[in-house]
Amino acid sequence: MKASQLFSPKEWQLALPLAFFLHLFYVAPLAILLASSFQQAPGVAGVSLAQYGNFFGDAVNRDVLVDTFILGVQVTLACLIFGYPVAYIYARAVGIWKTILTFLILLPLLTSAVVRTFGWVVILGKQGLVNSALLGLGVLQEPVKLLFTHHGVAIAMTQIQLPLMILPIVASISQIDSRLLAASASLGGGAWRTFWKVVFPLTLPGVISGCLLVFALTVSSFVTPSIIGGGQIMYMPTLIYQQAVVLLNGPFAAAISAILLVMVLTVVIGLSVLSQRSRAYIR
Amino acid sequence: MSRQILRMSRRAVLGAAVFAGAGWALKGCTGTTTTANSPEASATTGGKIIATTLPGSWEQFNRSTLVPAFSTAKGAEASLVPLVSAEQVAKLKASPNSPPFDVLALDSGVFEGAPKELFQKLPVDKLTHYSELAERFQTPDSWGPIIGVQAVGIAYNPKVITTPPTSWEDLWNPAYKGRVALMAMKNNHTIGFMQKIAQMQGGSAENMEPAFAALKQLAPNLAGVVANAGALITLFQQGEVDIAPHDLNSVKLLQSKGVDIDWVMPKEGGFALTPMMSIVKSPTASVDLAAAYIDAAISKDVQTQMTETTYVLPTNKSVPIPEPIAKKLGGSLEEIIAKLEFMDWATINANRTEWVEEFDKIVQA
Amino acid sequence: MSSAAPFAPQSATLEKVDRLSFNWVIWGIAIFSLAVLTLPTLIVVIASFSSAQTLRFPPPGFSLQWYLALFNYPELWTAATTSFQVALWTTVLCVLLGVAAALAMSGSRARWVSAMDALVMSPLALPGIAVGLGMLTFFSIMGVRLSLTTLIISHVVICIPYVIRTTLASLTQLGSALREASTVLGAGPIYTFFHVTLPLIKQGVITGSFMAFLSSFDNITVSLFLSDARTEVLPIRMWSMIENDLDVRAAAISGLLILGTALMMIVMERVSGLSKFLVKS
């Protein structure tokens, strides 16, 4: 009986260990970082918004912010469009096919980001596979530049983030009660109608959690955009790295981090609201 | 003998863990805790220092030559942490009171820009080989010696570019439309390149405007601005670019691995990148030991090995210049140094932020 | 026929077109996506069998030399063991902390849930560079020396969102009805958790742990700042191998990891039926 007393407290207390952990090891460090963004210059005392003024005062920086946001949206949408069907057939696959599909989906996660970018040079280069194929088929007359362009980065990021979209959707699809589908079919629902009216809405929690992961990770990822984009395409994380590590301008780097954080949290909160709505739909 | 066994057990632990999945993993953990600790336990009474090393061929060389040389001389151990220069400083700066390293080996350009309160002056009297350095590299009140010289000139693909380029201006040759690559401005290779161009175009170390104007002209030739040297070589090998500023030692190393690449010193002269070593302000190891490590790095034996295996030019004047380098640059260290420009890092670092921004603006346009 | 009810039976041909077009689109996109998923890895694996001295594609010839070279590279095995250890502890802690928190969050509609959600998700949003720098400064101010523990703590912070997200998604779909029913029927919360909730959200938890494990195993930016001088993790080792040198061994490591995972999956399939394990029947 004692055990049940010990474990019967209100459920919200279950969140306490994590909340404690995050406040100690994440919020506190973050607060220190953000506090430094209000310095006028490294080591100067006093509170100032100079760093934020510097950021928004420069058109190049504003472009970087917009580009980063656009990249996040593009990659998220592409992952959803290309990932959902994979999750759909995965949920239906049986036996050995399921294992093979699991393996294929996990593949991008198994190659270190560093080595993977080598693969992308081979694929996206002017002498690369995509250009050779399109030139060979006569689709193109002249190779297109993909490496070191925004499109190249978007393509590579989509591939890398796909598993993070597929896995949550798979978890969602596999939880759908198959009787619902049978019911829809027996009512003459048709394949498309059943999909849009039954399957897709029911998997919205998975879709939203996939979108959240992909968006957040895309706008904050550093290694792939900096290698595929090279020095010509700049995104917020590259800017932070440059300021913090190369130029040793800590306060400015902290300010850029804060701006990026606000952007992502806005999207996260927006999608969370959607998620609550979709929860209502399911019930 | 016991080290062999350690290696074996690590391998076995990893193998088992990978192949048998999560269930075995806990076992793997307990297995490795003991192996991870034992190097410390087996550390000799001579003490131990932790030094950074630049990654890649530098790390290979330091592991195979410098550390053994230091250990034999002092009976102490040295463990190496491979990190690029900027990250070494960032890591040290974040934790100045308990520095993660005793000795840093990093590019002088990055060092010049780092806060000096992180480091201490070189205790020259503790170094037996300091006087063997070429006069140019013996400076009073030094923060640490330059341990090698990397000569930067033009790298090109001899299969495609059959007439070797002769001048920095050749990068602007319309024949190389879309075949030129540069590293990003955060790399010192490119800072040096821009400085060189500025001088050629009537600018100076402070006045880079002519170089930025020239960079705008380079746009049609520029296939890409890459993040680092590894990415540059990938482009070379995959036939994406044919010509780029690069250092002799990297090119020589790639050549020896069968890559189609060659190097020339432009007629306007090349420039030097200079890795150095410095002791942190309050090292965990004794200053004597840290100084001994640096001393080993500039000794004739180690420097000779360095020049022969990595093609980095020595700073110890008694080191003979090997044939492949002599062919490119000349037979004596004096002669070579005369052909290379040494950067004014103080000026560069004072302007670095603006220049990096300016450069990015131009190449992103 | 426009007056027909929305769910009126359609003609046989229309139904066929409907079904076929749906299948074509789904399968078409799925196959294309799978090709895209595989291609870069495939190139790396092919290149890892190169007989040349540097990483290039297509390789001029094939050999196993780079795989054999791995066995004579003790630093690599140390780094791999460290990474494995860190990823494993990170995953265990993430699951313990994350599943508990997710249970609490899904059970409540209070305002704190959105706040907690934002808090938990934000480590994903901040670039690792910023999180790493912030935590390093923090530990330094607190006088905590870097160790394997600080590295694991930092990894838990950045990996916890995966576990929370996927578990929460599963719990959301599950709804609270079953759990309430179990409680009404007199089962204790522990019994309810292990016999009702856990089996139903297993998929979400496993998916989340997978992601957490792999992203810890592949993390560069945070590890760069939070590992102590003597601890080196695998991705950083690989980063330095390829940043300057195009070391083919880095590709061979990927090949080995892929092989290891494939074998592990086959073994799991034999032992417990992975598909059954991953998807509740």
Coordinates of N, CA, C and O in Angstrom, one line a residue, chain B residues 53-182:
Chain B
T53 N 46.3 19.5 -31.0 CA 47.0 19.3 -32.3 C 46.0 19.7 -33.4 O 44.8 19.5 -33.2
L54 N 46.5 20.3 -34.4 CA 45.7 20.5 -35.6 C 45.3 19.1 -36.1 O 46.1 18.2 -36.0
P55 N 44.1 19.0 -36.7 CA 43.7 17.6 -37.1 C 44.5 17.2 -38.4 O 45.2 18.0 -39.0
G56 N 44.2 16.0 -38.8 CA 44.7 15.5 -40.1 C 46.1 15.1 -40.1 O 46.5 14.4 -39.1
S57 N 46.9 15.5 -41.0 CA 48.3 15.1 -41.1 C 49.1 15.5 -39.9 O 50.0 14.9 -39.5
W58 N 48.8 16.7 -39.4 CA 49.4 17.2 -38.2 C 49.3 16.2 -37.0 O 50.2 15.9 -36.3
E59 N 48.0 15.7 -36.9 CA 47.8 14.8 -35.8 C 48.6 13.5 -35.9 O 49.2 13.0 -35.0
Q60 N 48.5 13.0 -37.2 CA 49.3 11.8 -37.5 C 50.7 11.9 -37.1 O 51.3 11.1 -36.5
F61 N 51.3 13.1 -37.5 CA 52.7 13.3 -37.3 C 53.0 13.4 -35.8 O 53.9 12.8 -35.3
N62 N 52.2 14.2 -35.1 CA 52.4 14.5 -33.7 C 52.3 13.2 -32.9 O 53.1 12.9 -32.0
R63 N 51.4 12.3 -33.3 CA 51.2 11.0 -32.6 C 52.4 10.1 -32.8 O 52.9 9.5 -31.9
S64 N 52.8 10.1 -34.1 CA 53.8 9.1 -34.4 C 55.2 9.6 -34.1 O 56.1 8.8 -33.9
T65 N 55.5 10.9 -34.1 CA 56.8 11.3 -33.9 C 57.1 12.2 -32.7 O 57.9 12.0 -31.9
L66 N 56.3 13.3 -32.6 CA 56.5 14.3 -31.5 C 56.3 13.7 -30.2 O 57.1 13.8 -29.3
V67 N 55.1 13.0 -30.0 CA 54.8 12.5 -28.6 C 55.9 11.4 -28.2 O 56.4 11.5 -27.1
P68 N 56.2 10.5 -29.1 CA 57.2 9.5 -28.7 C 58.6 10.2 -28.3 O 59.2 9.8 -27.4
A69 N 58.9 11.2 -29.1 CA 60.2 11.9 -28.9 C 60.2 12.6 -27.5 O 61.1 12.5 -26.7
F70 N 59.0 13.2 -27.2 CA 58.9 13.9 -25.9 C 58.9 12.8 -24.8 O 59.6 13.1 -23.8
S71 N 58.2 11.7 -25.0 CA 58.1 10.7 -23.9 C 59.5 10.1 -23.6 O 59.9 9.9 -22.5
T72 N 60.3 9.9 -24.7 CA 61.6 9.3 -24.5 C 62.5 10.3 -23.8 O 63.3 9.9 -22.9
A73 N 62.4 11.6 -24.1 CA 63.2 12.6 -23.5 C 62.9 12.8 -22.0 O 63.8 13.0 -21.2
K74 N 61.6 12.8 -21.7 CA 61.2 13.3 -20.4 C 60.6 12.1 -19.5 O 60.3 12.4 -18.4
G75 N 60.3 11.0 -20.1 CA 59.7 9.9 -19.4 C 58.3 10.3 -19.0 O 57.7 9.8 -18.0
A76 N 57.7 11.3 -19.7 CA 56.3 11.7 -19.4 C 55.4 11.3 -20.5 O 55.8 10.9 -21.6
E77 N 54.1 11.5 -20.3 CA 53.1 11.2 -21.3 C 52.5 12.4 -21.8 O 52.4 13.4 -21.1
A78 N 52.1 12.4 -23.1 CA 51.3 13.5 -23.7 C 50.1 13.0 -24.3 O 50.2 12.0 -25.1
S79 N 49.0 13.5 -24.0 CA 47.8 13.1 -24.8 C 47.3 14.2 -25.7 O 47.4 15.4 -25.3
L80 N 46.9 13.9 -26.9 CA 46.6 14.9 -27.9 C 45.1 15.0 -28.1 O 44.4 14.1 -28.1
V81 N 44.7 16.3 -28.3 CA 43.3 16.6 -28.6 C 43.3 17.3 -30.0 O 43.7 18.4 -30.1
P82 N 42.8 16.6 -31.0 CA 42.7 17.2 -32.3 C 41.6 18.2 -32.4 O 40.4 17.9 -32.2
L83 N 41.9 19.5 -32.7 CA 40.9 20.5 -32.8 C 41.4 21.6 -33.8 O 42.6 21.9 -33.8
V84 N 40.6 22.2 -34.5 CA 41.0 23.3 -35.4 C 41.3 24.5 -34.5 O 40.8 24.6 -33.4
S85 N 42.1 25.5 -35.0 CA 42.6 26.6 -34.2 C 41.5 27.3 -33.5 O 41.6 27.5 -32.2
A86 N 40.5 27.7 -34.2 CA 39.5 28.6 -33.6 C 38.8 27.9 -32.5 O 38.4 28.5 -31.4
E87 N 38.5 26.6 -32.6 CA 37.8 25.8 -31.6 C 38.7 25.6 -30.4 O 38.2 25.6 -29.2
Q88 N 40.0 25.5 -30.5 CA 40.9 25.5 -29.4 C 40.8 26.7 -28.5 O 40.6 26.6 -27.3
V89 N 40.8 27.9 -29.2 CA 40.7 29.1 -28.4 C 39.3 29.2 -27.8 O 39.2 29.6 -26.6
A90 N 38.2 28.9 -28.5 CA 36.9 29.0 -28.0 C 36.7 28.1 -26.7 O 36.2 28.5 -25.7
K91 N 37.3 26.9 -26.8 CA 37.2 26.0 -25.6 C 38.0 26.5 -24.4 O 37.6 26.4 -23.3
L92 N 39.2 27.1 -24.7 CA 40.0 27.6 -23.7 C 39.4 28.8 -23.0 O 39.4 29.0 -21.8
K93 N 38.8 29.6 -23.9 CA 38.2 30.9 -23.4 C 37.0 30.6 -22.5 O 36.8 31.4 -21.6
A94 N 36.3 29.6 -22.8 CA 35.1 29.3 -22.0 C 35.4 28.8 -20.6 O 34.6 28.8 -19.7
S95 N 36.6 28.3 -20.5 CA 37.0 27.6 -19.2 C 38.4 28.0 -18.8 O 39.2 27.2 -18.7
P96 N 38.6 29.3 -18.6 CA 40.0 29.8 -18.4 C 40.6 29.3 -17.0 O 41.8 29.2 -16.9
N97 N 39.7 29.1 -16.0 CA 40.2 28.8 -14.7 C 40.6 27.3 -14.6 O 41.5 27.0 -13.8
S98 N 40.0 26.4 -15.3 CA 40.4 25.1 -15.4 C 40.7 24.7 -16.8 O 39.9 24.1 -17.4
P99 N 41.8 25.2 -17.3 CA 42.1 25.0 -18.8 C 42.1 23.5 -19.2 O 42.7 22.7 -18.5
P100 N 41.4 23.2 -20.3 CA 41.3 21.8 -20.7 C 42.6 21.3 -21.3 O 42.8 20.1 -21.4
F101 N 43.5 22.2 -21.6 CA 44.8 21.8 -22.2 C 46.0 22.5 -21.5 O 45.8 23.6 -20.9
D102 N 47.2 22.0 -21.7 CA 48.3 22.6 -21.1 C 49.1 23.4 -22.2 O 49.6 24.5 -22.0
V103 N 49.1 22.8 -23.4 CA 49.8 23.4 -24.5 C 48.9 23.5 -25.7 O 48.2 22.5 -26.0
L104 N 48.8 24.6 -26.4 CA 48.0 24.7 -27.6 C 49.0 24.8 -28.8 O 50.0 25.4 -28.8
A105 N 48.6 24.1 -29.8 CA 49.3 24.1 -31.1 C 48.3 24.7 -32.1 O 47.3 24.0 -32.4
L106 N 48.5 25.9 -32.6 CA 47.4 26.5 -33.4 C 48.0 27.5 -34.4 O 49.2 27.9 -34.2
D107 N 47.2 28.0 -35.3 CA 47.7 28.9 -36.3 C 48.0 30.3 -35.6 O 47.2 30.8 -34.8
S108 N 49.1 30.9 -36.0 CA 49.5 32.2 -35.4 C 48.4 33.2 -35.6 O 48.2 34.1 -34.7
G109 N 47.8 33.2 -36.7 CA 46.8 34.2 -37.0 C 45.6 34.1 -36.0 O 45.2 35.2 -35.5
V110 N 45.2 32.9 -35.7 CA 44.1 32.8 -34.7 C 44.7 33.1 -33.3 O 44.0 33.8 -32.5
F111 N 45.9 32.7 -33.0 CA 46.5 33.0 -31.7 C 46.5 34.5 -31.5 O 46.2 35.0 -30.4
E112 N 47.0 35.3 -32.5 CA 47.1 36.7 -32.4 C 45.8 37.4 -32.0 O 45.7 38.4 -31.3
G113 N 44.7 36.8 -32.5 CA 43.4 37.3 -32.2 C 42.8 36.9 -30.9 O 41.8 37.5 -30.4
A114 N 43.4 35.9 -30.2 CA 42.9 35.4 -29.0 C 43.3 36.3 -27.8 O 44.3 37.0 -27.8
P115 N 42.5 36.3 -26.7 CA 42.8 37.1 -25.5 C 44.1 36.6 -24.9 O 44.2 35.4 -24.6
K116 N 45.1 37.5 -24.7 CA 46.4 37.1 -24.3 C 46.4 36.6 -22.8 O 47.3 35.9 -22.4
E117 N 45.4 37.0 -22.1 CA 45.4 36.6 -20.7 C 45.2 35.1 -20.5 O 45.3 34.6 -19.4
L118 N 44.9 34.4 -21.6 CA 44.7 33.0 -21.6 C 46.1 32.2 -21.6 O 46.2 31.1 -21.3
F119 N 47.1 33.0 -22.0 CA 48.4 32.3 -22.2 C 49.5 32.9 -21.3 O 49.3 33.9 -20.7
Q120 N 50.7 32.3 -21.4 CA 51.8 32.8 -20.7 C 53.0 32.9 -21.7 O 53.0 32.2 -22.7
K121 N 53.9 33.8 -21.3 CA 55.1 34.0 -22.2 C 55.9 32.7 -22.2 O 55.9 32.0 -21.2
L122 N 56.6 32.5 -23.3 CA 57.4 31.3 -23.4 C 58.6 31.4 -22.4 O 59.4 32.4 -22.5
P123 N 58.8 30.4 -21.5 CA 60.0 30.4 -20.7 C 61.2 30.0 -21.5 O 61.6 28.8 -21.4
V124 N 61.8 30.9 -22.3 CA 62.8 30.6 -23.2 C 64.0 29.8 -22.6 O 64.6 28.9 -23.2
D125 N 64.3 30.2 -21.4 CA 65.5 29.6 -20.7 C 65.3 28.1 -20.4 O 66.2 27.4 -20.2
K126 N 64.0 27.6 -20.5 CA 63.7 26.2 -20.3 C 63.9 25.4 -21.6 O 63.7 24.2 -21.6
L127 N 64.1 26.1 -22.7 CA 64.1 25.4 -24.0 C 65.6 25.3 -24.5 O 66.3 26.3 -24.6
T128 N 66.0 24.1 -24.8 CA 67.4 23.9 -25.2 C 67.6 24.2 -26.7 O 68.7 24.4 -27.1
H129 N 66.5 24.1 -27.4 CA 66.6 24.2 -28.9 C 66.2 25.5 -29.5 O 66.2 25.7 -30.7
Y130 N 65.8 26.4 -28.5 CA 65.3 27.7 -29.1 C 66.3 28.5 -29.9 O 65.9 29.0 -30.9
S131 N 67.6 28.4 -29.5 CA 68.6 29.1 -30.3 C 68.8 28.5 -31.7 O 69.5 29.1 -32.5
E132 N 68.3 27.3 -31.9 CA 68.5 26.7 -33.2 C 67.5 27.2 -34.2 O 67.7 26.9 -35.4
L133 N 66.5 27.9 -33.8 CA 65.5 28.4 -34.8 C 66.2 29.5 -35.7 O 67.1 30.2 -35.3
A134 N 65.7 29.6 -36.9 CA 66.1 30.6 -37.8 C 65.9 32.0 -37.1 O 64.9 32.1 -36.4
E135 N 66.8 32.9 -37.4 CA 66.8 34.2 -36.7 C 65.4 34.8 -36.7 O 64.9 35.4 -35.8
R136 N 64.8 34.7 -37.9 CA 63.5 35.3 -38.1 C 62.5 34.8 -37.0 O 61.5 35.6 -36.6
F137 N 62.6 33.6 -36.6 CA 61.6 33.0 -35.7 C 62.0 33.1 -34.2 O 61.3 32.7 -33.3
Q138 N 63.2 33.8 -33.9 CA 63.6 34.0 -32.5 C 63.2 35.4 -32.2 O 63.8 36.4 -32.6
T139 N 62.1 35.5 -31.4 CA 61.7 36.9 -31.1 C 61.7 37.1 -29.6 O 61.5 36.1 -28.8
P140 N 62.2 38.2 -29.1 CA 62.2 38.5 -27.7 C 60.8 38.5 -27.1 O 59.9 38.9 -27.8
D141 N 60.7 38.0 -25.9 CA 59.4 38.1 -25.2 C 58.3 37.4 -26.0 O 57.2 37.9 -26.1
S142 N 58.6 36.2 -26.5 CA 57.7 35.5 -27.3 C 56.6 34.8 -26.5 O 56.8 34.4 -25.4
W143 N 55.5 34.6 -27.2 CA 54.4 33.8 -26.6 C 54.6 32.4 -26.9 O 53.9 31.5 -26.3
G144 N 55.4 32.1 -27.8 CA 55.6 30.7 -28.2 C 56.2 30.6 -29.6 O 56.0 31.5 -30.4
P145 N 57.0 29.6 -29.9 CA 57.7 29.5 -31.2 C 56.8 29.0 -32.3 O 55.8 28.3 -32.1
I146 N 57.1 29.5 -33.5 CA 56.4 29.0 -34.7 C 57.1 27.6 -34.9 O 58.3 27.5 -34.9
I147 N 56.3 26.6 -35.1 CA 56.8 25.3 -35.2 C 57.0 24.8 -36.7 O 57.5 23.7 -37.0
G148 N 56.4 25.5 -37.6 CA 56.5 25.1 -39.0 C 56.0 26.2 -39.9 O 55.3 27.1 -39.4
V149 N 56.3 26.1 -41.2 CA 55.8 27.1 -42.1 C 55.1 26.4 -43.3 O 55.6 25.5 -43.9
Q150 N 53.9 26.8 -43.5 CA 53.1 26.3 -44.6 C 53.1 27.3 -45.7 O 52.6 28.4 -45.5
A151 N 53.7 27.0 -46.9 CA 53.8 27.9 -48.0 C 52.5 27.8 -48.8 O 52.1 26.8 -49.3
V152 N 51.8 29.0 -49.0 CA 50.6 29.0 -49.8 C 50.9 29.6 -51.2 O 51.5 30.6 -51.3
G153 N 50.5 28.8 -52.2 CA 50.6 29.3 -53.6 C 49.4 28.8 -54.3 O 48.3 28.8 -53.8
I154 N 49.6 28.4 -55.6 CA 48.4 28.0 -56.4 C 48.4 26.5 -56.6 O 49.4 26.0 -57.1
A155 N 47.3 25.8 -56.3 CA 47.2 24.4 -56.6 C 46.4 24.3 -57.8 O 45.4 25.1 -58.0
Y156 N 46.7 23.4 -58.7 CA 46.0 23.2 -59.9 C 46.0 21.7 -60.4 O 46.8 20.9 -59.9
N157 N 45.1 21.4 -61.2 CA 45.0 20.0 -61.7 C 45.8 19.9 -63.0 O 45.3 20.5 -64.1
P158 N 46.9 19.3 -63.0 CA 47.8 19.3 -64.2 C 47.2 18.5 -65.3 O 47.6 18.7 -66.5
K159 N 46.2 17.6 -65.1 CA 45.6 16.9 -66.2 C 44.7 17.9 -67.1 O 44.6 17.7 -68.2
V160 N 44.2 18.9 -66.4 CA 43.3 19.8 -67.2 C 44.1 21.1 -67.6 O 44.0 21.6 -68.7
I161 N 44.8 21.6 -66.6 CA 45.6 22.8 -66.9 C 47.0 22.4 -67.2 O 47.9 22.2 -66.3
T162 N 47.3 22.3 -68.5 CA 48.6 21.7 -68.9 C 49.7 22.7 -68.8 O 50.9 22.3 -68.6
T163 N 49.4 24.0 -69.0 CA 50.5 25.0 -68.8 C 50.3 25.5 -67.4 O 49.3 26.1 -67.1
P164 N 51.3 25.3 -66.5 CA 51.1 25.7 -65.1 C 50.9 27.2 -65.0 O 51.5 27.9 -65.8
P165 N 50.0 27.6 -64.1 CA 49.8 29.0 -63.9 C 51.1 29.6 -63.4 O 51.9 28.9 -62.8
T166 N 51.3 30.9 -63.6 CA 52.5 31.6 -63.1 C 52.2 32.7 -62.2 O 53.1 33.2 -61.5
S167 N 51.0 33.2 -62.2 CA 50.7 34.4 -61.4 C 49.4 34.3 -60.7 O 48.5 33.5 -61.1
W168 N 49.2 35.0 -59.6 CA 47.9 35.0 -58.9 C 46.9 35.5 -59.9 O 45.7 35.1 -59.8
E169 N 47.2 36.3 -60.8 CA 46.3 36.9 -61.7 C 45.6 35.8 -62.6 O 44.6 36.0 -63.2
D170 N 46.3 34.7 -62.8 CA 45.8 33.6 -63.6 C 44.5 33.1 -63.1 O 43.7 32.5 -63.9
L171 N 44.2 33.3 -61.8 CA 42.9 32.8 -61.3 C 41.7 33.6 -62.0 O 40.6 33.1 -62.1
W172 N 42.0 34.8 -62.5 CA 41.0 35.6 -63.2 C 40.9 35.3 -64.7 O 40.1 35.9 -65.4
N173 N 41.8 34.4 -65.2 CA 41.9 34.1 -66.6 C 40.5 33.5 -67.1 O 40.0 32.6 -66.5
P174 N 39.9 34.1 -68.1 CA 38.6 33.7 -68.5 C 38.5 32.2 -68.9 O 37.4 31.6 -68.9
A175 N 39.7 31.6 -69.2 CA 39.7 30.2 -69.6 C 39.3 29.3 -68.4 O 38.8 28.2 -68.6
Y176 N 39.3 29.9 -67.2 CA 39.0 29.1 -66.0 C 37.6 29.4 -65.5 O 37.3 29.4 -64.3
K177 N 36.7 29.8 -66.4 CA 35.4 30.1 -66.0 C 34.7 29.0 -65.2 O 34.7 27.8 -65.7
G178 N 34.3 29.3 -64.0 CA 33.6 28.3 -63.2 C 34.5 27.2 -62.7 O 34.0 26.1 -62.3
R179 N 35.8 27.3 -62.7 CA 36.8 26.3 -62.3 C 37.6 26.7 -61.1 O 38.5 25.9 -60.7
V180 N 37.3 27.8 -60.5 CA 38.2 28.3 -59.4 C 37.4 28.1 -58.1 O 36.2 28.3 -58.1
A181 N 38.1 27.7 -57.1 CA 37.5 27.6 -55.8 C 38.3 28.4 -54.7 O 39.5 28.6 -54.9
L182 N 37.6 29.0 -53.8 CA 38.3 29.6 -52.6 C 37.7 29.0 -51.4 O 36.6 28.6 -51.3

